[in-house]
Coordinates of C-alpha atoms in Angstrom, one line a residue:
X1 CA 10.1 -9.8 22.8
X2 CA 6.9 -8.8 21.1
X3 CA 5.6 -11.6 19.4
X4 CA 4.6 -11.7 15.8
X5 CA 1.9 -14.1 16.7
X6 CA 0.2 -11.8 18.8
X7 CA -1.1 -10.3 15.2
X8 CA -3.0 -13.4 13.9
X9 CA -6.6 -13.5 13.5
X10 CA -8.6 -16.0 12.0
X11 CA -10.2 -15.5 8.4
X12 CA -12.6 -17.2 6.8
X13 CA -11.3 -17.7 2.8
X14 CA -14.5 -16.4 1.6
X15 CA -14.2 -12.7 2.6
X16 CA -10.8 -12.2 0.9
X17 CA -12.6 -10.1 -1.6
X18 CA -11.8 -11.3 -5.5
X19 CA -13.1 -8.1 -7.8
X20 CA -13.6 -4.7 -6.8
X21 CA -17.1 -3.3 -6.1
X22 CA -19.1 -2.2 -9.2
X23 CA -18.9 1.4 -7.6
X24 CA -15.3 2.2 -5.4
X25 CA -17.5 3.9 -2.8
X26 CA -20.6 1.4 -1.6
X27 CA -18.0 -0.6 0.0
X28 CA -18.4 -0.3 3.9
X29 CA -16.7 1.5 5.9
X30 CA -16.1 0.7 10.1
X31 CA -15.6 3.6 12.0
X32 CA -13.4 3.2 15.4
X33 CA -13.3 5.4 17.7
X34 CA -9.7 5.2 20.4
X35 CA -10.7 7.4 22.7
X36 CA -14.3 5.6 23.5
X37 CA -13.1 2.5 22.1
X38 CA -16.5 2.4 20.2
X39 CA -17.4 0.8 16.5
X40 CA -20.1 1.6 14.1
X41 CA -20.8 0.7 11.1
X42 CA -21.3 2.5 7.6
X43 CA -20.9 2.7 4.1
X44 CA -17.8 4.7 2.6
X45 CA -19.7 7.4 0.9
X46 CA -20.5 8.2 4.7
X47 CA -17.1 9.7 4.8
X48 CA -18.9 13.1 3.4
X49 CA -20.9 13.3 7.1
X50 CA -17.6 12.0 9.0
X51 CA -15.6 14.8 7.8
X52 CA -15.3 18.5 8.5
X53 CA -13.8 21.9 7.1
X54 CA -11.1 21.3 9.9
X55 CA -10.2 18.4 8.4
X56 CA -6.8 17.5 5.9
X57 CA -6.7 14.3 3.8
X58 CA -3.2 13.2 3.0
X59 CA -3.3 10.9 -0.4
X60 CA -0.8 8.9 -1.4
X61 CA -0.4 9.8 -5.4
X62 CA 1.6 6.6 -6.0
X63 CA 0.8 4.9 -10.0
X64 CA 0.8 1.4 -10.1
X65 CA 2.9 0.3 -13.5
X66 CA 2.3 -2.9 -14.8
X67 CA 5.1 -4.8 -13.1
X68 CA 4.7 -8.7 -13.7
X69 CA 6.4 -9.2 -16.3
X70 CA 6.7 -12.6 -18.0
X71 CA 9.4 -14.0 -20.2
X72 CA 12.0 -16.6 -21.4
X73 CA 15.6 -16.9 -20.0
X74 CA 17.7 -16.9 -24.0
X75 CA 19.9 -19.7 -22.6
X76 CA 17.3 -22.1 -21.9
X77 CA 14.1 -20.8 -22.6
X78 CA 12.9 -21.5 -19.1
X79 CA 10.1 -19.2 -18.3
X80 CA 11.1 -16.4 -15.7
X81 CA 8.8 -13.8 -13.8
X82 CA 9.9 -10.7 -12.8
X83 CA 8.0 -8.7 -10.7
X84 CA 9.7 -4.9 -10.6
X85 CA 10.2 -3.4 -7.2
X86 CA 11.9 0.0 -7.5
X87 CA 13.7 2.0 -10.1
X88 CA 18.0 2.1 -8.9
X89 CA 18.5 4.9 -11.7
X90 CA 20.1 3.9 -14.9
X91 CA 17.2 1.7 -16.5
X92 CA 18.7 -0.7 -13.2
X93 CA 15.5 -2.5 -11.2
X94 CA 15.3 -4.1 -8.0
X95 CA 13.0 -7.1 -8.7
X96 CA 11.4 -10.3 -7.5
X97 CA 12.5 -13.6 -10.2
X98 CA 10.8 -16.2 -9.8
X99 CA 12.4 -19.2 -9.8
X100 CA 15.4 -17.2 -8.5
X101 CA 17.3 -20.6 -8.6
X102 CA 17.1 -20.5 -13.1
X103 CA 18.5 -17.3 -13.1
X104 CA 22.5 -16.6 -12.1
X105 CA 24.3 -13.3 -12.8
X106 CA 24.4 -12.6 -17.1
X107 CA 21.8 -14.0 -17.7
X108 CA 19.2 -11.9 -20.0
X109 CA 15.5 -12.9 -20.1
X110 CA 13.7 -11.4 -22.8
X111 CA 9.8 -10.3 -22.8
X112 CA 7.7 -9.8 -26.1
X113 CA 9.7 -11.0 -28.5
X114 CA 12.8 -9.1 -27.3
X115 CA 11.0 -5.9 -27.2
X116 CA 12.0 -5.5 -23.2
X117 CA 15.5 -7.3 -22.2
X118 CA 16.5 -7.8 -18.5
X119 CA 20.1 -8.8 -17.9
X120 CA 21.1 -9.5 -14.1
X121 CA 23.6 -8.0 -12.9
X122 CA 23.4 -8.8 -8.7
X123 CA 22.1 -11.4 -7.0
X124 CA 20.7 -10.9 -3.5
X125 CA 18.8 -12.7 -0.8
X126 CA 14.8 -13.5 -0.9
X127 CA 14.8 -13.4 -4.6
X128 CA 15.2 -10.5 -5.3
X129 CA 17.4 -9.4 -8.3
X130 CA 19.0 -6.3 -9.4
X131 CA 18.5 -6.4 -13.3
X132 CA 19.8 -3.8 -15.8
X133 CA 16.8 -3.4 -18.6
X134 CA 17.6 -3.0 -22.6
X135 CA 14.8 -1.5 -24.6
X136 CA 14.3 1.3 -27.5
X137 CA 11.6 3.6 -26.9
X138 CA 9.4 4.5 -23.6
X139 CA 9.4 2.1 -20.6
X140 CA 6.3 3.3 -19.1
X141 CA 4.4 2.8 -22.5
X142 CA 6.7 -0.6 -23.4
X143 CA 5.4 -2.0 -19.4
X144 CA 2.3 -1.0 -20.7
X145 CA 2.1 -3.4 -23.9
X146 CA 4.0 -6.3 -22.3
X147 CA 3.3 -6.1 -18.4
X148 CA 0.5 -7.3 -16.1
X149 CA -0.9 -5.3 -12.8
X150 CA 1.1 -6.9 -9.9
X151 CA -2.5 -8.3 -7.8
X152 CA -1.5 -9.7 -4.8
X153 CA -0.9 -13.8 -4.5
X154 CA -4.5 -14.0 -2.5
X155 CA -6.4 -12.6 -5.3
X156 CA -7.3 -15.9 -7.9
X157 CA -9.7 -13.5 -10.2
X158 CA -8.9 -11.9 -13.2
X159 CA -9.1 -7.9 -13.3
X160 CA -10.9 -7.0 -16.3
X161 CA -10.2 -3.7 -15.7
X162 CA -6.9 -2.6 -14.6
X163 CA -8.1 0.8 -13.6
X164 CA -9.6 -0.5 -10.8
X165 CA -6.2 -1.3 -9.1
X166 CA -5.2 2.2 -9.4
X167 CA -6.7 5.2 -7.7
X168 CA -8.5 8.0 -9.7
X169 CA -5.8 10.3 -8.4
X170 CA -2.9 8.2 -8.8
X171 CA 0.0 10.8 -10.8
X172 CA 3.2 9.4 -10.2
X173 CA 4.1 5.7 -11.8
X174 CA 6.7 3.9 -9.7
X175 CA 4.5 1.3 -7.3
X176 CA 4.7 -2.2 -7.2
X177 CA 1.0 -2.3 -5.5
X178 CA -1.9 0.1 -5.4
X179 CA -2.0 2.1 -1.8
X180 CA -5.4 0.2 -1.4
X181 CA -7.1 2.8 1.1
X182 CA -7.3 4.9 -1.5
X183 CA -9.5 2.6 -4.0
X184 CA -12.9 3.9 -2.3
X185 CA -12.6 7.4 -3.1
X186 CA -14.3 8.2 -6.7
X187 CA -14.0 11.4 -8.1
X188 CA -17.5 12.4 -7.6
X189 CA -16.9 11.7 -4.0
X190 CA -13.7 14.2 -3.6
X191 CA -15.8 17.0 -5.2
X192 CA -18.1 16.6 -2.3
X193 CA -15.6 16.3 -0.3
X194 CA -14.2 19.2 -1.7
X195 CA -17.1 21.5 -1.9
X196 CA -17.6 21.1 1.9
X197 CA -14.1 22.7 2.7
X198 CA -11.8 19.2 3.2
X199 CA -8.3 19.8 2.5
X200 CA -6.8 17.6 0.0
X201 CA -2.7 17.3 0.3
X202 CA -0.6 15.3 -1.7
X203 CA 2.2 12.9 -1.2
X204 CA 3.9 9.9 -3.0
X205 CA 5.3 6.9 -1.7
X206 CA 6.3 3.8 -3.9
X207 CA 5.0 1.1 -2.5
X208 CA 7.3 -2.0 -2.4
X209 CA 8.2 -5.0 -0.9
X210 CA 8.6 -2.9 2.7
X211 CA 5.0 -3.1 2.5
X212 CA 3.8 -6.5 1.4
X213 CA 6.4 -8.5 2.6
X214 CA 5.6 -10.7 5.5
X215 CA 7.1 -10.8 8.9
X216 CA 9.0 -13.9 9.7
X217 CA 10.7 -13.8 12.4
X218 CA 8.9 -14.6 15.6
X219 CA 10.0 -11.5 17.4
X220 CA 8.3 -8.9 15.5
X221 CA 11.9 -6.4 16.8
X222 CA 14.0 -8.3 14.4
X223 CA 11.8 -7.5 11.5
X224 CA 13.7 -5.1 8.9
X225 CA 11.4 -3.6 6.2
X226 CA 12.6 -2.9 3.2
X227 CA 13.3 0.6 1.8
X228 CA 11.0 2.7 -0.3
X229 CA 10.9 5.9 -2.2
X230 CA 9.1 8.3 -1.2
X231 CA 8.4 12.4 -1.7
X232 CA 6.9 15.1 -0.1
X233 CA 7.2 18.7 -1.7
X234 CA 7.9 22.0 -0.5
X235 CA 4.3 22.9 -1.4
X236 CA 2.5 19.7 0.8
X237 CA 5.5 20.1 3.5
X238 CA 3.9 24.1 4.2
X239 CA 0.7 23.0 3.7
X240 CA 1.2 20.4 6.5
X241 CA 2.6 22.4 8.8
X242 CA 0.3 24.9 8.2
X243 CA -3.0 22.7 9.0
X244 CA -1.1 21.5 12.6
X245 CA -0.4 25.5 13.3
X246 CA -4.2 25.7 13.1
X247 CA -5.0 22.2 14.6
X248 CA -6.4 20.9 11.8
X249 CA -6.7 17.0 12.2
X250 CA -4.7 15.2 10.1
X251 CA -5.9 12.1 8.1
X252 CA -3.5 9.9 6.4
X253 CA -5.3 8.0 3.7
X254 CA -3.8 4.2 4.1
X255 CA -0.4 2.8 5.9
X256 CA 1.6 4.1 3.0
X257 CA 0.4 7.5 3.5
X258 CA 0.6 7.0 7.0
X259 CA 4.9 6.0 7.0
X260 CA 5.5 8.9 4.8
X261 CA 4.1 11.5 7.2
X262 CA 5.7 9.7 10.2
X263 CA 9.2 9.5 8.3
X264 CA 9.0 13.2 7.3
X265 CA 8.1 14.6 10.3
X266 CA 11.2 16.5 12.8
X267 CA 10.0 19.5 14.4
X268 CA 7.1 19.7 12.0
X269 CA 7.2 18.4 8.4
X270 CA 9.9 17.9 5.8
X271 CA 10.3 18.3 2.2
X272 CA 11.7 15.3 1.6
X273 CA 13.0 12.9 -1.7
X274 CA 14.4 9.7 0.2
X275 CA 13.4 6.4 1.1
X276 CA 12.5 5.4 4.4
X277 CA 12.2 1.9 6.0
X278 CA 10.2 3.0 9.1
X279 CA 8.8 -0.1 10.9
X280 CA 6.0 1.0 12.9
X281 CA 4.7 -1.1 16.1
X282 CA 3.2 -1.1 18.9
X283 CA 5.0 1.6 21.4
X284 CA 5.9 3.9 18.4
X285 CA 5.1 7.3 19.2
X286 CA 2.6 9.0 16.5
X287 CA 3.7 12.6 15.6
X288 CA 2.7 13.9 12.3
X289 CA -1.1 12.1 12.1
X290 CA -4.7 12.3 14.0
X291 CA -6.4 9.9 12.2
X292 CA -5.9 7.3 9.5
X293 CA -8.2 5.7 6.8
X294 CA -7.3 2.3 6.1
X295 CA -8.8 -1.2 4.7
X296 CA -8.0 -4.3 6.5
X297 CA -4.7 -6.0 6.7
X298 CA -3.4 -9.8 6.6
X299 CA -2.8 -11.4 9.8
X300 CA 0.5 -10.8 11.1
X301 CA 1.7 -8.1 8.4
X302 CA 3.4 -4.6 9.3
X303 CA 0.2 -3.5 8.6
X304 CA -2.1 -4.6 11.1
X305 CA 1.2 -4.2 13.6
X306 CA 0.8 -0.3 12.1
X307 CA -2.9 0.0 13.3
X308 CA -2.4 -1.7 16.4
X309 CA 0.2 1.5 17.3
X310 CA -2.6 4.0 16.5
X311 CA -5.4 2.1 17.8
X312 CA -4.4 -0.5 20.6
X313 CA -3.6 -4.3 19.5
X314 CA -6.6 -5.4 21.9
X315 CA -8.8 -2.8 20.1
X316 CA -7.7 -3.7 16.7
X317 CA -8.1 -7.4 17.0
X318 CA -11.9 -7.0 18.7
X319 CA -12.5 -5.0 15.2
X320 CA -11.2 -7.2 13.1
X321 CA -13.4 -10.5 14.5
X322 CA -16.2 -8.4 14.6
X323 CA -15.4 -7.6 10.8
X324 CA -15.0 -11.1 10.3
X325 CA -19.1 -11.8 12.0
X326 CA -20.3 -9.0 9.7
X327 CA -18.9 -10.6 6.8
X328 CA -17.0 -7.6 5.7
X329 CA -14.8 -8.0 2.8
X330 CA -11.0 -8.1 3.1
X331 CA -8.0 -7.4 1.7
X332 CA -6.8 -5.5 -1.6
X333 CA -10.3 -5.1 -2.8
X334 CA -12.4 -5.3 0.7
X335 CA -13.7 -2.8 3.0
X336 CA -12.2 0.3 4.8
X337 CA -12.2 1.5 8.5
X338 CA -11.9 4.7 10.1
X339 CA -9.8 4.9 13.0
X340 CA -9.9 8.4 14.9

């Protein structure tokens, strides 16, 4: 048994950062080292003297849409959120309702006036909802008018801007949250980046609730994640394997970036549309990455069980309370470290 409790640190409620930083890349970055089992501290922008020419950074291209939605059930005009999860095909969601308990199979809540209709149509467990959506026109530009960025519960502030929970190179709309690691890069710093001969490769991943959903069970083994979409082209697949022919090192820019490498790789890497529900612990076996960017995670998530497989749980946790006497920020809109 490996115990889920073996992931919880304590946090002060203060350094769950509220707002982004004024400028993506001043936040600060901690920079661990595995082998020497060493920390140092920096600022992100630092990531310009961390990096070399034989160095690959794998982005997640993921777009946030503007999922929350919030309407009225027809029947009874009791008010209904949705939160929308994944795309089924069909203009069919997997989504979060909330109260589950007001809504039953048929019934249609309506957003905006009737703009955006959602009938469900299956009824599953942990609230989530399979819901058939009725609209004329774009969805992308109708989630746009009526929906709100999906922040996570811990964040209280309002975002006044909702770029800021996106990242400049986010492409592809489809996630339910922002791939967070990703928020400190501005464009000014990937030209940098660029013009010193880093190796930028591309891959998307939806994130949803196989990311953010918490572990509940006490024996971490009995945790199933949930599935999520993900792609890697032809083009970013030969790319890949092309940068481990010439041992490049390999840097996977957040978890989500991190799950899609690791699910794609047999024998080198895969082009790959599928979803995966890779769970990744302690004792997993790292194949397809050398070094991982990544902000700091929740007690007892996947994602501090994630880093605790690339880094060592004892490692991790020293991090993460030394974090917590440097007052560095945490969370969605806190700092990054550098593990490598």
């Amino acid at each position: 048994m490996i115990k889920t409790t073996d992931y919880n640190y304590d946090l002060p409620q203060e350094l769950i950062a509220q707002t982004p930083l004024k400028n993506r890349s001043e936040s600060r970055l901690m920079v661990l080292n595995r082998q020497t089992k060493t920390i140092e501290h920096k600022v992100f922008s630092d990531i310009l003297d961390l990096l070399t020419p034989n160095d690959v950074l794998v982005f997640n291209d993921t777009k946030v849409i503007p999922a929350r939605l919030i309407g009225v059930k027809e029947e009874t005009n009791a008010v209904i959120e949705l939160l929308l999860l994944k795309d089924l095909g069909n203009n069919i969601w997997e989504s979060l309702a909330k109260p589950q308990r007001r809504v039953k199979i048929g019934s249609i809540i309506s957003f905006g006036n009737g703009e955006l209709k959602a009938k469900c149509i299956k009824k599953e467990e942990q609230g989530i909802c399979h819901f058939a959506l009725l609209y004329d026109g774009i969805l992308v530009e109708i989630l746009d008018r009526l929906g709100q960025m999906p922040l996570p519960p811990y964040i209280h502030e309002k975002l006044e801007d909702k770029n800021r929970y996106q990242t400049v190179y986010a492409k592809h709309p489809g996630s339910a949250a922002a791939p967070t690691a990703g928020l400190h890069f501005t464009e000014e710093l990937l030209e940098r980046l660029k013009a010193k001969g880093v190796q930028f490769i591309f891959v998307t991943l939806h994130v949803g609730l196989g990311t953010f959903r918490p572990v509940e069970e006490d024996d971490l083994t009995n945790h199933v994640m949930h599935e999520e979409y993900y792609e890697i082209s032809k083009e970013a697949a030969a790319a890949l394997n092309l940068a481990k022919a010439q041992g490049k090192r390999i840097i996977a820019v957040g978890t989500t970036s991190t799950r899609t490498l690791e699910s794609a790789y047999c024998d080198g890497f895969q082009p790959t549309c599928a979803t995966t529900d890779i769970f990744i612990y302690p004792g997993y076996q790292f194949q397809a990455i050398d070094a991982q960017i990544t902000n700091f995670h929740l007690p007892k998530s996947t994602l501090i069980m994630l880093v605790s497989a690339f880094a060592d749980r004892e490692f991790i946790l020293q991090a993460y309370r030394e974090a917590v006497k440097e007052k560095y920020r945490f969370f969605s809109f806190g700092d990054a470290m550098l593990i490598e």
